[in-house]
Coordinates of N, CA and C in Angstrom, one line a residue:
X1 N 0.8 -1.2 0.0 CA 0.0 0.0 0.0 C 0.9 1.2 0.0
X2 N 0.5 2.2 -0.4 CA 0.9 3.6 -0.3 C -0.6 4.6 -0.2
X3 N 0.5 5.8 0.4 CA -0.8 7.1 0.5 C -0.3 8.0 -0.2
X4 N -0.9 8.6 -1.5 CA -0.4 9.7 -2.1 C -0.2 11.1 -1.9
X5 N 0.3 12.1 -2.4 CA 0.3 13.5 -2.4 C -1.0 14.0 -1.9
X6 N -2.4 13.3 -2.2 CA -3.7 13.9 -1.8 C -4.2 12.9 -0.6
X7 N -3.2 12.1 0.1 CA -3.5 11.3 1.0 C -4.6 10.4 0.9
X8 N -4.6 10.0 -0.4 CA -5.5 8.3 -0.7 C -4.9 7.5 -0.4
X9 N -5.1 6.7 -0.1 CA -4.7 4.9 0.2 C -4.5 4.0 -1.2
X10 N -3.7 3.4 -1.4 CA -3.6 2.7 -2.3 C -2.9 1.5 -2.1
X11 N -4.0 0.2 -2.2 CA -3.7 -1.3 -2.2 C -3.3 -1.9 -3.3
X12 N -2.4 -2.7 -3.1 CA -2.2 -3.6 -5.0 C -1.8 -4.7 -4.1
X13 N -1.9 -5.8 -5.1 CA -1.2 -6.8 -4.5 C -0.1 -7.3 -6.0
X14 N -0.3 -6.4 -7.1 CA 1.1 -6.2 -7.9 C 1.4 -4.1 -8.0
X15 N 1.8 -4.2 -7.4 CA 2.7 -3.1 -7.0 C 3.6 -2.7 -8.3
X16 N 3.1 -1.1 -8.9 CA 3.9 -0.4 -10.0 C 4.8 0.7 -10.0
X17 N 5.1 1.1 -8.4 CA 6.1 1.6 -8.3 C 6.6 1.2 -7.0
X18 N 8.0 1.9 -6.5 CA 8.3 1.7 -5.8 C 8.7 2.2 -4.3
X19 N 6.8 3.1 -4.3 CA 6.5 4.2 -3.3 C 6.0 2.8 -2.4
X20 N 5.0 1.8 -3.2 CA 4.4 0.6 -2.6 C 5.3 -0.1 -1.1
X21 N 4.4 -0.1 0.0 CA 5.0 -0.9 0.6 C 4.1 -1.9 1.7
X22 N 5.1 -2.8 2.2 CA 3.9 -4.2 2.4 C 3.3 -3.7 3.8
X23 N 1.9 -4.5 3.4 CA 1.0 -4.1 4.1 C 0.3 -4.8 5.3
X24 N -0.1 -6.3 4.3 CA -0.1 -7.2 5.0 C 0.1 -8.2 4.3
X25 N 1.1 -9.4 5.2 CA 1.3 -10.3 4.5 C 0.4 -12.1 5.0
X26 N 0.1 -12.6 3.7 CA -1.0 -13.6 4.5 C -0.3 -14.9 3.9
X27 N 0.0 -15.6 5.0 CA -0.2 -17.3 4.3 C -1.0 -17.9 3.4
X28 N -0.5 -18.7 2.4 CA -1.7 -19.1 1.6 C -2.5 -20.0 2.5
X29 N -3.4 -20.2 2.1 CA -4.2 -20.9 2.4 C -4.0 -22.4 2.2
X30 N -4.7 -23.0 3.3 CA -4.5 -24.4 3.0 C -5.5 -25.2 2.1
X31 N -5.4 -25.8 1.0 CA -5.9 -26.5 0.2 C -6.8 -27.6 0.7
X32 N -8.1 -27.5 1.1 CA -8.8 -28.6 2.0 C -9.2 -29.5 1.7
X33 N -8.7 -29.6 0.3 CA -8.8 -31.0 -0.4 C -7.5 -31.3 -0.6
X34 N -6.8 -31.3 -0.2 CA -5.4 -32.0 0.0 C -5.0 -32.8 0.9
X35 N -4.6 -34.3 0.8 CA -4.8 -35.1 1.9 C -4.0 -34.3 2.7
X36 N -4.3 -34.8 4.0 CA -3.0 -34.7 5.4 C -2.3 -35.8 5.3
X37 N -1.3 -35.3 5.2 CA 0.2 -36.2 4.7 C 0.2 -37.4 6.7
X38 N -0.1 -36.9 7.5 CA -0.1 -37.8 8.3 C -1.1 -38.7 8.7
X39 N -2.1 -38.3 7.7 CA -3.4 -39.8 7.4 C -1.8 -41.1 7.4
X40 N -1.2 -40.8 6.2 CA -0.9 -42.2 6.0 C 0.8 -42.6 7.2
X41 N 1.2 -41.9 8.2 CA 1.9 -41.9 9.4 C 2.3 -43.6 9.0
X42 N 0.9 -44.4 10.0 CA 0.6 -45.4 10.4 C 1.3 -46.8 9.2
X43 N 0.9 -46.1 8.2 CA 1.1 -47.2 6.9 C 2.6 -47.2 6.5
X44 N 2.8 -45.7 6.7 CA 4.5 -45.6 5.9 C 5.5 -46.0 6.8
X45 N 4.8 -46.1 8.8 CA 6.0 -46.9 9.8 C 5.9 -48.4 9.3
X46 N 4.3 -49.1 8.9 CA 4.6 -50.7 9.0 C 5.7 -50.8 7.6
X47 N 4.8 -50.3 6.2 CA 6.3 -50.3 5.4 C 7.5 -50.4 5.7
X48 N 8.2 -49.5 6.3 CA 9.5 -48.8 6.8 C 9.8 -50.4 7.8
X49 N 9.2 -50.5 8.6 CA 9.7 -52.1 9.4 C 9.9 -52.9 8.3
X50 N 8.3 -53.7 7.8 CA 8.8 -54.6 6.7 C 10.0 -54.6 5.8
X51 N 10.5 -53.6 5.5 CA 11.1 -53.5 4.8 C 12.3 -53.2 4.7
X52 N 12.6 -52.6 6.2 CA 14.0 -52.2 6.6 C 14.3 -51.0 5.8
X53 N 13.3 -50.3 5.7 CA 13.7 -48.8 5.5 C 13.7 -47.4 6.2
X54 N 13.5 -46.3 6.0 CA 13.7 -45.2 7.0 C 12.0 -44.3 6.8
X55 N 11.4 -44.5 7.9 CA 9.9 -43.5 7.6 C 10.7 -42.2 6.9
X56 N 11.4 -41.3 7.7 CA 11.4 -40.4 7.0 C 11.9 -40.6 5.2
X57 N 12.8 -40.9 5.0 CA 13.3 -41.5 3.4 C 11.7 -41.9 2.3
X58 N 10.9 -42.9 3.0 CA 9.8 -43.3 2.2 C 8.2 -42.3 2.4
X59 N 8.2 -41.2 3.2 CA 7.6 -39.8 3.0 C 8.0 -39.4 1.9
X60 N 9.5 -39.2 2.0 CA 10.3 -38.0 0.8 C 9.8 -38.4 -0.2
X61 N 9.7 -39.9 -0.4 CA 9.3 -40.3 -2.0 C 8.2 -40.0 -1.9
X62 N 7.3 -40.6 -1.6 CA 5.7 -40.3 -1.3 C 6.0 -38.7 -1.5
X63 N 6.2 -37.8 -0.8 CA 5.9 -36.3 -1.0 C 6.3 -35.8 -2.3
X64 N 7.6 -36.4 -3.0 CA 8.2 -35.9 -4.2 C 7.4 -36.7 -5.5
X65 N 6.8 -38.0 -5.6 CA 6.2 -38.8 -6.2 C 4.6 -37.7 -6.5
X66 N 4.1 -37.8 -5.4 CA 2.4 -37.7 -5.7 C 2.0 -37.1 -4.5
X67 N 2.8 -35.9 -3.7 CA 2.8 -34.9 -2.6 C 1.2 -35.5 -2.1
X68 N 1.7 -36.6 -1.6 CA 0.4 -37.0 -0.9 C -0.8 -37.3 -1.1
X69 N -1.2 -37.4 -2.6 CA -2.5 -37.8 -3.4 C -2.1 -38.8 -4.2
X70 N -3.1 -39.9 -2.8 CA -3.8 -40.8 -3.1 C -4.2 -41.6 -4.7
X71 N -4.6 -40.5 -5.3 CA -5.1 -40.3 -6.7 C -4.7 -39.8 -7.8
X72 N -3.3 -39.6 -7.5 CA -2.3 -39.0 -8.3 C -2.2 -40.1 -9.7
X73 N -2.3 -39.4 -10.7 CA -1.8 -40.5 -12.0 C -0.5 -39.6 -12.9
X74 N 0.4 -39.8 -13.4 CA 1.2 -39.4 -13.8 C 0.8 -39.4 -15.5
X75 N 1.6 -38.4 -16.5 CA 1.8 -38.5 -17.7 C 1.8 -39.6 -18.3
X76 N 2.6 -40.1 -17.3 CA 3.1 -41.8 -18.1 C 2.0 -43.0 -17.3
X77 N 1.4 -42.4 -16.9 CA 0.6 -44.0 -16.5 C 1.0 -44.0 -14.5
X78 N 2.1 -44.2 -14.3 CA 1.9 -44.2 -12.8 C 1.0 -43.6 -11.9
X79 N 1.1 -44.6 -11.1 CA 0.0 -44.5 -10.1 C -0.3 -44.3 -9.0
X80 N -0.9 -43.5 -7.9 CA -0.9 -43.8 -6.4 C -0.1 -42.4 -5.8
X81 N 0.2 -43.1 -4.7 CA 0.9 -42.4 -3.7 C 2.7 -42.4 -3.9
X82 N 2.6 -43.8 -4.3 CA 4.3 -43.9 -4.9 C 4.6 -43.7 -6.3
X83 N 3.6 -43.8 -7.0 CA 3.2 -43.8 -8.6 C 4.1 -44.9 -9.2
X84 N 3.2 -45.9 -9.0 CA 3.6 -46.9 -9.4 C 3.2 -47.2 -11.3
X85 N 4.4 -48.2 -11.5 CA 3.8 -48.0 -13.1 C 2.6 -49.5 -13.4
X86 N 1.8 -49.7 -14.1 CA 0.7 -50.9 -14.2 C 1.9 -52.1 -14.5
X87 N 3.0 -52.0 -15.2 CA 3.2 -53.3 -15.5 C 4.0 -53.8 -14.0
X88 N 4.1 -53.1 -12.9 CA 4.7 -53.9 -11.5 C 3.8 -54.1 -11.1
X89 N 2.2 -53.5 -10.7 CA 1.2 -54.2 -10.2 C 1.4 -55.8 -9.4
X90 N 1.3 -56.6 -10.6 CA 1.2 -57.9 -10.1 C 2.7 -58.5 -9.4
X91 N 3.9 -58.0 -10.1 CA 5.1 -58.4 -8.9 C 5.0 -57.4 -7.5
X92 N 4.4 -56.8 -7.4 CA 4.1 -55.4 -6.2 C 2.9 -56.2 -5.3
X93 N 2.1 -57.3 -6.1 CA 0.8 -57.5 -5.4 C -0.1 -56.2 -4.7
X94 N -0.2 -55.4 -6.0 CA -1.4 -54.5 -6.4 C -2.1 -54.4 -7.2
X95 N -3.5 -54.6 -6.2 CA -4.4 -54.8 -7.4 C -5.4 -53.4 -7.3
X96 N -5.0 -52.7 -6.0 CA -5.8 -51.1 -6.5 C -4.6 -50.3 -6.2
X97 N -4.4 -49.3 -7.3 CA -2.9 -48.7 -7.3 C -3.4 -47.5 -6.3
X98 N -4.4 -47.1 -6.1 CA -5.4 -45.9 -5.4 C -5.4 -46.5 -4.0
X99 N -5.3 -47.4 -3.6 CA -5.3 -48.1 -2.0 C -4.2 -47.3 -1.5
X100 N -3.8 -46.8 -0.7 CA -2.9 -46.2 -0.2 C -1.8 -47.2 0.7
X101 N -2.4 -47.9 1.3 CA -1.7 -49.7 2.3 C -1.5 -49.8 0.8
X102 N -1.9 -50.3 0.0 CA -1.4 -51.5 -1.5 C -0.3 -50.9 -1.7
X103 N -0.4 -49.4 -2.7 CA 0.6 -48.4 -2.8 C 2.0 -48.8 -2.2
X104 N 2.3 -48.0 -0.6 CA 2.4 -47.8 0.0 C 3.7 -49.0 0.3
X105 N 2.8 -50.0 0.3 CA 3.6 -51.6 0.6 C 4.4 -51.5 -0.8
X106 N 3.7 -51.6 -1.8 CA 4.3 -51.9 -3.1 C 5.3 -51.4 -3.7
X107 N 5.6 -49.6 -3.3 CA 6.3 -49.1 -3.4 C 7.3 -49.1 -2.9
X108 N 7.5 -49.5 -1.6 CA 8.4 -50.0 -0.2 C 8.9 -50.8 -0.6
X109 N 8.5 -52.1 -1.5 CA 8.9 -53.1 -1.4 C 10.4 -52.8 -2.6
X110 N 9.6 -52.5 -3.8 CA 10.0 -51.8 -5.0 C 11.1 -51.2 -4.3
X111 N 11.1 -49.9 -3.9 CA 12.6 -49.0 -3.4 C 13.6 -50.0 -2.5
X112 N 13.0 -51.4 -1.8 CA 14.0 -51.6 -0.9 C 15.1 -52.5 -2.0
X113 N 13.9 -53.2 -2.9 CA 14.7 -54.3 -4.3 C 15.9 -53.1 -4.6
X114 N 15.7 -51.5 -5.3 CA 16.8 -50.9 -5.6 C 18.0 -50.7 -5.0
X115 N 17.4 -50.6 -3.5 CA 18.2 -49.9 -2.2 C 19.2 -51.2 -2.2
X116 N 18.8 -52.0 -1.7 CA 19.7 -53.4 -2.2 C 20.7 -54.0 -3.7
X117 N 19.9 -53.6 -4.3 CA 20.5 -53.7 -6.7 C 21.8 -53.0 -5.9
X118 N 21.8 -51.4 -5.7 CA 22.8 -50.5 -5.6 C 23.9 -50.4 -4.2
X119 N 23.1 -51.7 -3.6 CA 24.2 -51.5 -2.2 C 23.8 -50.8 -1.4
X120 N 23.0 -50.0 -1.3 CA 22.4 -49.1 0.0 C 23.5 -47.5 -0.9
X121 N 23.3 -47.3 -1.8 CA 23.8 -46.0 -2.5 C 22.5 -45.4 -3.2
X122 N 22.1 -44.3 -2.0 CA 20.7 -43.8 -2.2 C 20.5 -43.2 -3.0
X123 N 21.7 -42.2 -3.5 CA 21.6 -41.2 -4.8 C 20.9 -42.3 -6.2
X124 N 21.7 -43.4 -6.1 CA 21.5 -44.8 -7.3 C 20.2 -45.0 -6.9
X125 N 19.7 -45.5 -6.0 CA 18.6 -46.2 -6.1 C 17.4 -44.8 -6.3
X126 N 17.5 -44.1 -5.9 CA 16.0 -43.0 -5.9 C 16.3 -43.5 -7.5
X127 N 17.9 -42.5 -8.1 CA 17.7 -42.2 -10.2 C 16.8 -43.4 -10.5
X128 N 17.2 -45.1 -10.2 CA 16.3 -46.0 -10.5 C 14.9 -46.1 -10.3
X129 N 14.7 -45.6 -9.1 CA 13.2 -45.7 -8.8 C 12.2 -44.5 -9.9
X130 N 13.0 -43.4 -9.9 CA 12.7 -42.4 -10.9 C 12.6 -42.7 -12.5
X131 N 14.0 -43.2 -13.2 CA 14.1 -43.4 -14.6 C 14.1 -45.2 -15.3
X132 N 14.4 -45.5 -14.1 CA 14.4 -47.1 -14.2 C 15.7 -47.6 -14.1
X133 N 15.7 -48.8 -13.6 CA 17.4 -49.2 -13.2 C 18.3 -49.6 -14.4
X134 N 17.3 -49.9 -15.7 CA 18.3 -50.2 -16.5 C 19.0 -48.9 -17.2
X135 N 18.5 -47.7 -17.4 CA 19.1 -46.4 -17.3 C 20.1 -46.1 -16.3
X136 N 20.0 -46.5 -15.1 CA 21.5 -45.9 -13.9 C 22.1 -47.2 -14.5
X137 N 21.7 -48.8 -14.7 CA 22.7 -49.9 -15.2 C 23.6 -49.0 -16.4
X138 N 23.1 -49.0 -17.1 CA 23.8 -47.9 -18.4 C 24.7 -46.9 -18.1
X139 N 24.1 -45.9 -17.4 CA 25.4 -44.8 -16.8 C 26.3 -45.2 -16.1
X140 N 26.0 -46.6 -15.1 CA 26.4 -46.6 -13.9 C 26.8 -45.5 -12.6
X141 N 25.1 -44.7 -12.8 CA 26.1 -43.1 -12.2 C 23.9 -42.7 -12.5
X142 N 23.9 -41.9 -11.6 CA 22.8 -41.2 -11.6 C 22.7 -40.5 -13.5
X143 N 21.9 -40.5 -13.8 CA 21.9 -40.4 -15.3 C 21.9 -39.2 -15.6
X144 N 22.3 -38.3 -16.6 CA 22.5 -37.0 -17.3 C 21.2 -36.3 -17.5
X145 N 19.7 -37.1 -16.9 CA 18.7 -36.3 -17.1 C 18.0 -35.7 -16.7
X146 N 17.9 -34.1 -16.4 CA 17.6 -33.3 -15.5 C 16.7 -33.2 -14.8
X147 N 15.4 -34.3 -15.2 CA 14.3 -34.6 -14.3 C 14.9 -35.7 -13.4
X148 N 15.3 -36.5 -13.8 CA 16.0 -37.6 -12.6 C 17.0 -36.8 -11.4
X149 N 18.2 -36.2 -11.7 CA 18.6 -35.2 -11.0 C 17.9 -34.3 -9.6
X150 N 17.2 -33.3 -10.5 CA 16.3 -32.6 -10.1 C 14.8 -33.4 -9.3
X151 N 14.9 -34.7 -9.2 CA 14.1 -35.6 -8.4 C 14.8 -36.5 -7.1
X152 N 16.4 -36.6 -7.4 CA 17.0 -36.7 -6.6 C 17.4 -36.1 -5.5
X153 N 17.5 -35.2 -6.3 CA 17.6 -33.6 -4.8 C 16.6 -33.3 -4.1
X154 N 15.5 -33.3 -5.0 CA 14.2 -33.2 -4.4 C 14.0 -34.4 -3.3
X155 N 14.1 -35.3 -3.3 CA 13.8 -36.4 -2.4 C 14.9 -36.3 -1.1
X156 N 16.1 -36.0 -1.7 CA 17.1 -35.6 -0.6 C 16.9 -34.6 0.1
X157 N 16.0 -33.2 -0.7 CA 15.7 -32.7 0.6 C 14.7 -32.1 1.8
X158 N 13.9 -33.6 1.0 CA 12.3 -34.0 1.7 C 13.1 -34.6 2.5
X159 N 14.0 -35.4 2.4 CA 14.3 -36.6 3.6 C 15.1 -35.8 4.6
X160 N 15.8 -34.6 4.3 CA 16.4 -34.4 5.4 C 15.5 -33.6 6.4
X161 N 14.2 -32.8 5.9 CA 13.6 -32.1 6.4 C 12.7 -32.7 7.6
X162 N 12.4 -34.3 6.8 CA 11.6 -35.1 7.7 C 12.5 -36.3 8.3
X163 N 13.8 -36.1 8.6 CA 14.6 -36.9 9.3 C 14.6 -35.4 10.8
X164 N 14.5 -34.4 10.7 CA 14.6 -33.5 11.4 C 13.5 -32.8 12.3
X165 N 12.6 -33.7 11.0 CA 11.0 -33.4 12.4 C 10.4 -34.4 13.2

């Protein structure tokens, strides 16, 4: 806001000079159709046991995958909470990719097969879980492609944020 020479008030919320100053600042709002990421708490600790993995690490994916919807479907077909692709379904033993437990487990199970392929070399296993293993097989090295990259980091630093809370 600003008050001019004739002492009017003036609100913008795009601002055209630089008399403008802030006024009030508001949080966005919370999206109330957006699940609560701790609905699924419960599901991503039994995963994380079964599977010998870390809650916080299998969030990060979940948040970087399908930030918490359930009903997320991807460009390419994947599906869920982990965005699973249809042709793992039946080695994942999923038969609703939308179940969030089916998901959830299937996805867990899926990241621990890579976590294991790569030796426990997390940078390797996300690029796999992202572009496919036989793409990191090929590079031998997280792969040259800026969405896999830029999904990597992303997950690294969901994980560190929820290794911290």
């Amino acid at each position: 806001m600003y008050i001019d020479s004739q002492g009017v008030l003036h609100f913008s919320n795009v601002p055209t000079s630089s008399q403008y100053r802030l006024y009030i600042k508001e949080r966005p709002a919370r999206n109330l159709n957006d699940p609560d990421p701790r609905v699924f708490d419960r599901i991503i600790r039994e995963a994380a046991q079964r599977h010998g993995l870390s809650e916080p690490l299998l969030k990060a994916i979940i948040k970087a995958e399908s930030n918490f919807n359930p009903r997320a479907v991807s460009k390419k077909g994947a599906k869920g909470l982990m965005q699973i692709m249809p042709k793992n379904f039946n080695a994942l033993n999923i038969r609703n990719p939308f179940n969030p437990r089916e998901n959830i487990m299937g996805g867990a199970k899926y990241f621990k097969n890579l976590h294991t392929r790569y030796k426990g070399k997390l940078p390797l296993a996300l690029a796999a879980y992202n572009a496919g293993p036989q793409v990191v097989d090929r590079y031998k090295n997280v792969p040259p492609y800026p969405e896999t990259r830029d999904y990597v980091e992303k997950v690294m630093k969901y994980y560190y944020v929820y290794k911290k809370s």
